[in-house]
């Protein structure tokens, strides 16, 4: 299969705990030519998360002010608790400069971007199976039981959205999934076996 034409903007979505964050980190490490949007969020940082790198950690008041001022390309309440949103200006600047940009956001956000930027490319990161998704969600151990149930309920709904997307990438192996994602973005994967397998 030939490499698709370069995408201006690619949106990566998928159910909770499917590994979107891990794939994004892998993109950050191995494909520095891709610009990763840094979302604003009202949730607290987890250990190891750096403000301005993984997220812009902001207060609810600051988040609301950004949303109100139209500074967010999209935003959503995720898992019924915290607000997450994509700052608009950095995305517009990268697109204007022709830099491939990637947003890793939830399904609600992806739908908003589809409405406002229909030319974007939409990629669904899928788990190898529901059992594997459940295992990853429990295995991560960063949420309590109630939060985990809430995330599983969200994940069931999110899995059903797969047909809305342009491409589905199965996260069976992080490096492989990352290489397939950048291939879908129109870049040349570092692992030529990915292109060869498709
Ligand atoms: P986490 O709290 O585990 O970092 O992320 C929770 C969820 O929020 C993930 O599904 C992630 O994709 C989503 N998310 C992160 N940033 C954004 C954003 O800017 N907008 C939207 N809509 N969702 C986001």
PDB file of C-alpha atoms and ligand atoms in Angstrom:
ATOM      1  CA  UNK A   1       0.000   0.000   0.000  1.00  0.00           C
ATOM      2  CA  UNK A   2       1.376   3.433  -0.878  1.00  0.00           C
ATOM      3  CA  UNK A   3       1.824   6.124   1.761  1.00  0.00           C
ATOM      4  CA  UNK A   4      -1.267   8.376   2.019  1.00  0.00           C
ATOM      5  CA  UNK A   5      -0.824  12.121   1.282  1.00  0.00           C
ATOM      6  CA  UNK A   6       0.401  14.155   4.283  1.00  0.00           C
ATOM      7  CA  UNK A   7      -2.365  14.995   6.741  1.00  0.00           C
ATOM      8  CA  UNK A   8      -2.654  18.512   8.072  1.00  0.00           C
ATOM      9  CA  UNK A   9      -4.252  17.430  11.303  1.00  0.00           C
ATOM     10  CA  UNK A  10      -4.715  13.950  12.737  1.00  0.00           C
ATOM     11  CA  UNK A  11      -6.988  13.121  15.638  1.00  0.00           C
ATOM     12  CA  UNK A  12      -6.261   9.997  17.684  1.00  0.00           C
ATOM     13  CA  UNK A  13      -9.156   8.794  19.817  1.00  0.00           C
ATOM     14  CA  UNK A  14     -10.264   5.510  21.310  1.00  0.00           C
ATOM     15  CA  UNK A  15     -11.563   3.969  24.505  1.00  0.00           C
ATOM     16  CA  UNK A  16     -10.040   4.703  27.855  1.00  0.00           C
ATOM     17  CA  UNK A  17      -6.941   2.655  28.780  1.00  0.00           C
ATOM     18  CA  UNK A  18      -6.452   1.471  25.200  1.00  0.00           C
ATOM     19  CA  UNK A  19      -3.009   3.057  25.368  1.00  0.00           C
ATOM     20  CA  UNK A  20      -3.491   6.411  23.610  1.00  0.00           C
ATOM     21  CA  UNK A  21      -1.108   8.033  26.065  1.00  0.00           C
ATOM     22  CA  UNK A  22       1.530   5.340  25.558  1.00  0.00           C
ATOM     23  CA  UNK A  23       1.276   5.603  21.775  1.00  0.00           C
ATOM     24  CA  UNK A  24       1.476   9.425  22.042  1.00  0.00           C
ATOM     25  CA  UNK A  25       4.609   9.150  24.193  1.00  0.00           C
ATOM     26  CA  UNK A  26       6.106   6.782  21.645  1.00  0.00           C
ATOM     27  CA  UNK A  27       5.329   9.296  18.884  1.00  0.00           C
ATOM     28  CA  UNK A  28       6.952  12.028  21.001  1.00  0.00           C
ATOM     29  CA  UNK A  29      10.111   9.956  21.489  1.00  0.00           C
ATOM     30  CA  UNK A  30      10.557   8.368  18.078  1.00  0.00           C
ATOM     31  CA  UNK A  31       8.897  10.880  15.734  1.00  0.00           C
ATOM     32  CA  UNK A  32       9.952  14.395  16.830  1.00  0.00           C
ATOM     33  CA  UNK A  33       8.817  15.674  13.429  1.00  0.00           C
ATOM     34  CA  UNK A  34       5.219  15.242  14.646  1.00  0.00           C
ATOM     35  CA  UNK A  35       3.891  18.014  16.855  1.00  0.00           C
ATOM     36  CA  UNK A  36       1.750  16.748  19.724  1.00  0.00           C
ATOM     37  CA  UNK A  37      -0.910  19.069  21.049  1.00  0.00           C
ATOM     38  CA  UNK A  38      -0.692  19.692  24.810  1.00  0.00           C
ATOM     39  CA  UNK A  39      -4.190  19.737  26.298  1.00  0.00           C
ATOM     40  CA  UNK A  40      -5.400  21.837  29.173  1.00  0.00           C
ATOM     41  CA  UNK A  41      -6.988  19.863  31.976  1.00  0.00           C
ATOM     42  CA  UNK A  42      -8.505  20.447  35.383  1.00  0.00           C
ATOM     43  CA  UNK A  43      -7.316  17.069  36.667  1.00  0.00           C
ATOM     44  CA  UNK A  44      -4.368  16.852  39.035  1.00  0.00           C
ATOM     45  CA  UNK A  45      -0.984  15.720  37.679  1.00  0.00           C
ATOM     46  CA  UNK A  46      -0.062  12.066  38.133  1.00  0.00           C
ATOM     47  CA  UNK A  47       3.447  11.238  39.356  1.00  0.00           C
ATOM     48  CA  UNK A  48       5.933  11.915  36.578  1.00  0.00           C
ATOM     49  CA  UNK A  49       3.630  14.200  34.606  1.00  0.00           C
ATOM     50  CA  UNK A  50       5.153  17.562  33.736  1.00  0.00           C
ATOM     51  CA  UNK A  51       3.122  20.749  33.391  1.00  0.00           C
ATOM     52  CA  UNK A  52       3.373  22.062  29.839  1.00  0.00           C
ATOM     53  CA  UNK A  53       4.661  18.736  28.508  1.00  0.00           C
ATOM     54  CA  UNK A  54       1.951  16.162  29.203  1.00  0.00           C
ATOM     55  CA  UNK A  55      -0.799  18.662  30.007  1.00  0.00           C
ATOM     56  CA  UNK A  56      -1.309  22.256  30.989  1.00  0.00           C
ATOM     57  CA  UNK A  57      -2.675  21.698  34.482  1.00  0.00           C
ATOM     58  CA  UNK A  58      -5.104  24.516  35.181  1.00  0.00           C
ATOM     59  CA  UNK A  59      -7.748  25.445  37.711  1.00  0.00           C
ATOM     60  CA  UNK A  60     -11.436  25.066  36.869  1.00  0.00           C
ATOM     61  CA  UNK A  61     -11.694  28.866  36.775  1.00  0.00           C
ATOM     62  CA  UNK A  62      -8.853  29.199  34.293  1.00  0.00           C
ATOM     63  CA  UNK A  63     -10.283  26.401  32.142  1.00  0.00           C
ATOM     64  CA  UNK A  64     -13.698  28.033  32.044  1.00  0.00           C
ATOM     65  CA  UNK A  65     -12.133  31.366  31.106  1.00  0.00           C
ATOM     66  CA  UNK A  66     -10.266  29.720  28.215  1.00  0.00           C
ATOM     67  CA  UNK A  67     -13.435  28.003  26.972  1.00  0.00           C
ATOM     68  CA  UNK A  68     -15.443  31.191  27.316  1.00  0.00           C
ATOM     69  CA  UNK A  69     -12.863  33.202  25.353  1.00  0.00           C
ATOM     70  CA  UNK A  70     -12.980  30.687  22.481  1.00  0.00           C
ATOM     71  CA  UNK A  71      -9.388  29.649  23.113  1.00  0.00           C
ATOM     72  CA  UNK A  72     -10.208  25.925  22.947  1.00  0.00           C
ATOM     73  CA  UNK A  73     -10.622  24.098  19.642  1.00  0.00           C
ATOM     74  CA  UNK A  74     -12.708  21.524  21.503  1.00  0.00           C
ATOM     75  CA  UNK A  75     -13.269  20.561  25.100  1.00  0.00           C
ATOM     76  CA  UNK A  76     -15.159  17.933  27.057  1.00  0.00           C
ATOM     77  CA  UNK A  77     -15.886  16.606  30.516  1.00  0.00           C
ATOM     78  CA  UNK A  78     -14.206  13.189  30.472  1.00  0.00           C
ATOM     79  CA  UNK A  79     -15.346  10.311  32.726  1.00  0.00           C
ATOM     80  CA  UNK A  80     -17.909  12.658  34.252  1.00  0.00           C
ATOM     81  CA  UNK A  81     -15.296  14.447  36.337  1.00  0.00           C
ATOM     82  CA  UNK A  82     -12.555  16.598  34.850  1.00  0.00           C
ATOM     83  CA  UNK A  83     -12.485  18.963  31.884  1.00  0.00           C
ATOM     84  CA  UNK A  84      -9.974  18.512  29.068  1.00  0.00           C
ATOM     85  CA  UNK A  85      -9.509  20.768  26.063  1.00  0.00           C
ATOM     86  CA  UNK A  86      -7.234  21.519  23.123  1.00  0.00           C
ATOM     87  CA  UNK A  87      -5.770  25.047  23.040  1.00  0.00           C
ATOM     88  CA  UNK A  88      -6.669  26.385  19.601  1.00  0.00           C
ATOM     89  CA  UNK A  89      -3.807  28.735  18.768  1.00  0.00           C
ATOM     90  CA  UNK A  90      -0.875  26.264  18.905  1.00  0.00           C
ATOM     91  CA  UNK A  91      -2.761  23.920  16.565  1.00  0.00           C
ATOM     92  CA  UNK A  92      -3.501  26.711  14.088  1.00  0.00           C
ATOM     93  CA  UNK A  93       0.127  27.846  14.194  1.00  0.00           C
ATOM     94  CA  UNK A  94       1.462  24.350  13.403  1.00  0.00           C
ATOM     95  CA  UNK A  95      -1.045  23.860  10.598  1.00  0.00           C
ATOM     96  CA  UNK A  96      -0.101  27.229   9.099  1.00  0.00           C
ATOM     97  CA  UNK A  97       3.559  26.174   9.235  1.00  0.00           C
ATOM     98  CA  UNK A  98       2.797  22.823   7.559  1.00  0.00           C
ATOM     99  CA  UNK A  99       3.882  20.797  10.596  1.00  0.00           C
ATOM    100  CA  UNK A 100       2.031  17.476  11.016  1.00  0.00           C
ATOM    101  CA  UNK A 101      -0.055  17.828  14.155  1.00  0.00           C
ATOM    102  CA  UNK A 102      -1.576  15.131  16.341  1.00  0.00           C
ATOM    103  CA  UNK A 103      -4.366  15.510  18.880  1.00  0.00           C
ATOM    104  CA  UNK A 104      -4.880  12.717  21.400  1.00  0.00           C
ATOM    105  CA  UNK A 105      -8.365  13.382  22.711  1.00  0.00           C
ATOM    106  CA  UNK A 106     -11.557  11.625  23.741  1.00  0.00           C
ATOM    107  CA  UNK A 107     -14.460  10.744  21.488  1.00  0.00           C
ATOM    108  CA  UNK A 108     -16.564  13.786  22.343  1.00  0.00           C
ATOM    109  CA  UNK A 109     -13.648  16.006  21.435  1.00  0.00           C
ATOM    110  CA  UNK A 110     -13.023  14.093  18.204  1.00  0.00           C
ATOM    111  CA  UNK A 111     -16.637  14.696  17.173  1.00  0.00           C
ATOM    112  CA  UNK A 112     -16.275  18.425  17.826  1.00  0.00           C
ATOM    113  CA  UNK A 113     -13.120  18.553  15.706  1.00  0.00           C
ATOM    114  CA  UNK A 114     -14.884  16.645  12.934  1.00  0.00           C
ATOM    115  CA  UNK A 115     -17.586  19.321  12.937  1.00  0.00           C
ATOM    116  CA  UNK A 116     -15.147  22.260  12.895  1.00  0.00           C
ATOM    117  CA  UNK A 117     -12.295  20.739  10.855  1.00  0.00           C
ATOM    118  CA  UNK A 118     -13.760  18.123   8.518  1.00  0.00           C
ATOM    119  CA  UNK A 119     -10.471  17.889   6.606  1.00  0.00           C
ATOM    120  CA  UNK A 120      -8.720  16.333   9.592  1.00  0.00           C
ATOM    121  CA  UNK A 121      -7.869  12.631   9.596  1.00  0.00           C
ATOM    122  CA  UNK A 122      -9.551  10.564  12.301  1.00  0.00           C
ATOM    123  CA  UNK A 123      -7.833   7.501  13.731  1.00  0.00           C
ATOM    124  CA  UNK A 124      -9.407   5.100  16.216  1.00  0.00           C
ATOM    125  CA  UNK A 125      -6.994   3.237  18.478  1.00  0.00           C
ATOM    126  CA  UNK A 126      -8.648  -0.109  19.281  1.00  0.00           C
ATOM    127  CA  UNK A 127      -7.744  -2.756  21.863  1.00  0.00           C
ATOM    128  CA  UNK A 128      -6.970  -6.299  20.639  1.00  0.00           C
ATOM    129  CA  UNK A 129     -10.081  -7.415  22.623  1.00  0.00           C
ATOM    130  CA  UNK A 130     -12.503  -6.233  25.326  1.00  0.00           C
ATOM    131  CA  UNK A 131     -10.842  -8.577  27.850  1.00  0.00           C
ATOM    132  CA  UNK A 132      -7.477  -7.012  27.113  1.00  0.00           C
ATOM    133  CA  UNK A 133      -8.939  -3.532  27.564  1.00  0.00           C
ATOM    134  CA  UNK A 134     -10.403  -4.503  30.960  1.00  0.00           C
ATOM    135  CA  UNK A 135      -7.087  -6.009  31.992  1.00  0.00           C
ATOM    136  CA  UNK A 136      -5.209  -2.836  31.053  1.00  0.00           C
ATOM    137  CA  UNK A 137      -7.683  -0.657  32.900  1.00  0.00           C
ATOM    138  CA  UNK A 138      -7.416  -2.677  36.121  1.00  0.00           C
ATOM    139  CA  UNK A 139      -3.679  -3.252  35.709  1.00  0.00           C
ATOM    140  CA  UNK A 140      -2.855   0.435  35.541  1.00  0.00           C
ATOM    141  CA  UNK A 141      -3.937   0.813  39.174  1.00  0.00           C
ATOM    142  CA  UNK A 142      -4.026   4.586  39.128  1.00  0.00           C
ATOM    143  CA  UNK A 143      -7.770   4.858  39.759  1.00  0.00           C
ATOM    144  CA  UNK A 144      -9.990   3.631  42.601  1.00  0.00           C
ATOM    145  CA  UNK A 145     -12.792   1.072  42.035  1.00  0.00           C
ATOM    146  CA  UNK A 146     -15.509   3.664  41.477  1.00  0.00           C
ATOM    147  CA  UNK A 147     -13.419   5.585  38.959  1.00  0.00           C
ATOM    148  CA  UNK A 148     -12.528   2.326  37.215  1.00  0.00           C
ATOM    149  CA  UNK A 149     -16.208   1.378  36.827  1.00  0.00           C
ATOM    150  CA  UNK A 150     -16.939   4.816  35.439  1.00  0.00           C
ATOM    151  CA  UNK A 151     -14.121   4.468  32.923  1.00  0.00           C
ATOM    152  CA  UNK A 152     -15.268   0.975  31.876  1.00  0.00           C
ATOM    153  CA  UNK A 153     -18.776   2.277  31.280  1.00  0.00           C
ATOM    154  CA  UNK A 154     -17.329   5.087  29.158  1.00  0.00           C
ATOM    155  CA  UNK A 155     -15.127   2.589  27.291  1.00  0.00           C
ATOM    156  CA  UNK A 156     -18.132   0.411  26.316  1.00  0.00           C
ATOM    157  CA  UNK A 157     -19.805   3.406  24.690  1.00  0.00           C
ATOM    158  CA  UNK A 158     -16.555   4.566  23.099  1.00  0.00           C
ATOM    159  CA  UNK A 159     -15.819   1.168  21.516  1.00  0.00           C
ATOM    160  CA  UNK A 160     -19.103   1.387  19.617  1.00  0.00           C
ATOM    161  CA  UNK A 161     -17.883   4.560  17.871  1.00  0.00           C
ATOM    162  CA  UNK A 162     -15.221   2.785  15.845  1.00  0.00           C
ATOM    163  CA  UNK A 163     -17.168   2.963  12.531  1.00  0.00           C
ATOM    164  CA  UNK A 164     -17.168   6.792  12.722  1.00  0.00           C
ATOM    165  CA  UNK A 165     -13.408   6.859  12.106  1.00  0.00           C
ATOM    166  CA  UNK A 166     -11.362   6.940   8.901  1.00  0.00           C
ATOM    167  CA  UNK A 167      -8.785   4.427  10.141  1.00  0.00           C
ATOM    168  CA  UNK A 168      -8.573   1.827  12.907  1.00  0.00           C
ATOM    169  CA  UNK A 169      -5.199   1.004  14.454  1.00  0.00           C
ATOM    170  CA  UNK A 170      -5.130  -1.997  16.817  1.00  0.00           C
ATOM    171  CA  UNK A 171      -2.828  -1.412  19.775  1.00  0.00           C
ATOM    172  CA  UNK A 172      -1.413  -4.924  19.991  1.00  0.00           C
ATOM    173  CA  UNK A 173       2.157  -3.639  20.221  1.00  0.00           C
ATOM    174  CA  UNK A 174       3.036  -0.014  20.986  1.00  0.00           C
ATOM    175  CA  UNK A 175       5.862   0.473  18.484  1.00  0.00           C
ATOM    176  CA  UNK A 176       3.904  -1.271  15.744  1.00  0.00           C
ATOM    177  CA  UNK A 177       0.762   0.777  16.457  1.00  0.00           C
ATOM    178  CA  UNK A 178       2.815   3.992  16.485  1.00  0.00           C
ATOM    179  CA  UNK A 179       4.428   3.138  13.173  1.00  0.00           C
ATOM    180  CA  UNK A 180       1.032   2.394  11.639  1.00  0.00           C
ATOM    181  CA  UNK A 181      -0.319   5.694  13.008  1.00  0.00           C
ATOM    182  CA  UNK A 182       2.481   7.770  11.475  1.00  0.00           C
ATOM    183  CA  UNK A 183       2.016   5.861   8.237  1.00  0.00           C
ATOM    184  CA  UNK A 184      -1.665   6.824   8.283  1.00  0.00           C
ATOM    185  CA  UNK A 185      -0.535  10.429   8.924  1.00  0.00           C
ATOM    186  CA  UNK A 186       1.379  10.289   5.669  1.00  0.00           C
ATOM    187  CA  UNK A 187       4.849  10.037   7.228  1.00  0.00           C
ATOM    188  CA  UNK A 188       7.328   7.308   6.530  1.00  0.00           C
ATOM    189  CA  UNK A 189       7.478   4.877   9.467  1.00  0.00           C
ATOM    190  CA  UNK A 190      10.916   4.039  10.831  1.00  0.00           C
ATOM    191  CA  UNK A 191       9.967   0.365  10.704  1.00  0.00           C
ATOM    192  CA  UNK A 192       9.471  -0.411   7.015  1.00  0.00           C
ATOM    193  CA  UNK A 193       7.874  -3.750   7.962  1.00  0.00           C
ATOM    194  CA  UNK A 194       4.731  -1.837   8.958  1.00  0.00           C
ATOM    195  CA  UNK A 195       4.115  -0.538   5.478  1.00  0.00           C
ATOM    196  CA  UNK A 196       5.065  -3.905   4.039  1.00  0.00           C
ATOM    197  CA  UNK A 197       2.518  -5.797   6.144  1.00  0.00           C
ATOM    198  CA  UNK A 198      -0.437  -3.713   5.010  1.00  0.00           C
TER     199      UNK A 198
HETATM  200  P1  LIG B   1      -6.073  10.971  31.368  1.00  0.00           P
HETATM  201  O1  LIG B   1      -6.727  11.627  32.536  1.00  0.00           O
HETATM  202  O2  LIG B   1      -5.963   9.482  31.553  1.00  0.00           O
HETATM  203  O3  LIG B   1      -4.768  11.621  30.989  1.00  0.00           O
HETATM  204  O4  LIG B   1      -7.011  11.208  30.111  1.00  0.00           O
HETATM  205  C1  LIG B   1      -8.348  10.901  30.188  1.00  0.00           C
HETATM  206  C2  LIG B   1      -8.984  11.077  28.828  1.00  0.00           C
HETATM  207  O5  LIG B   1      -9.002  12.451  28.438  1.00  0.00           O
HETATM  208  C3  LIG B   1      -8.306  10.319  27.688  1.00  0.00           C
HETATM  209  O6  LIG B   1      -9.314   9.584  27.005  1.00  0.00           O
HETATM  210  C4  LIG B   1      -7.773  11.415  26.813  1.00  0.00           C
HETATM  211  O7  LIG B   1      -7.797  11.042  25.454  1.00  0.00           O
HETATM  212  C5  LIG B   1      -8.745  12.529  27.059  1.00  0.00           C
HETATM  213  N1  LIG B   1      -8.209  13.844  26.717  1.00  0.00           N
HETATM  214  C6  LIG B   1      -6.951  14.298  26.935  1.00  0.00           C
HETATM  215  N2  LIG B   1      -6.817  15.536  26.463  1.00  0.00           N
HETATM  216  C7  LIG B   1      -7.997  15.879  25.909  1.00  0.00           C
HETATM  217  C8  LIG B   1      -8.479  17.049  25.243  1.00  0.00           C
HETATM  218  O8  LIG B   1      -7.783  18.049  25.045  1.00  0.00           O
HETATM  219  N3  LIG B   1      -9.767  17.027  24.833  1.00  0.00           N
HETATM  220  C9  LIG B   1     -10.582  15.959  25.011  1.00  0.00           C
HETATM  221  N4  LIG B   1     -11.816  16.035  24.542  1.00  0.00           N
HETATM  222  N5  LIG B   1     -10.167  14.843  25.629  1.00  0.00           N
HETATM  223  C10 LIG B   1      -8.885  14.802  26.074  1.00  0.00           C
END
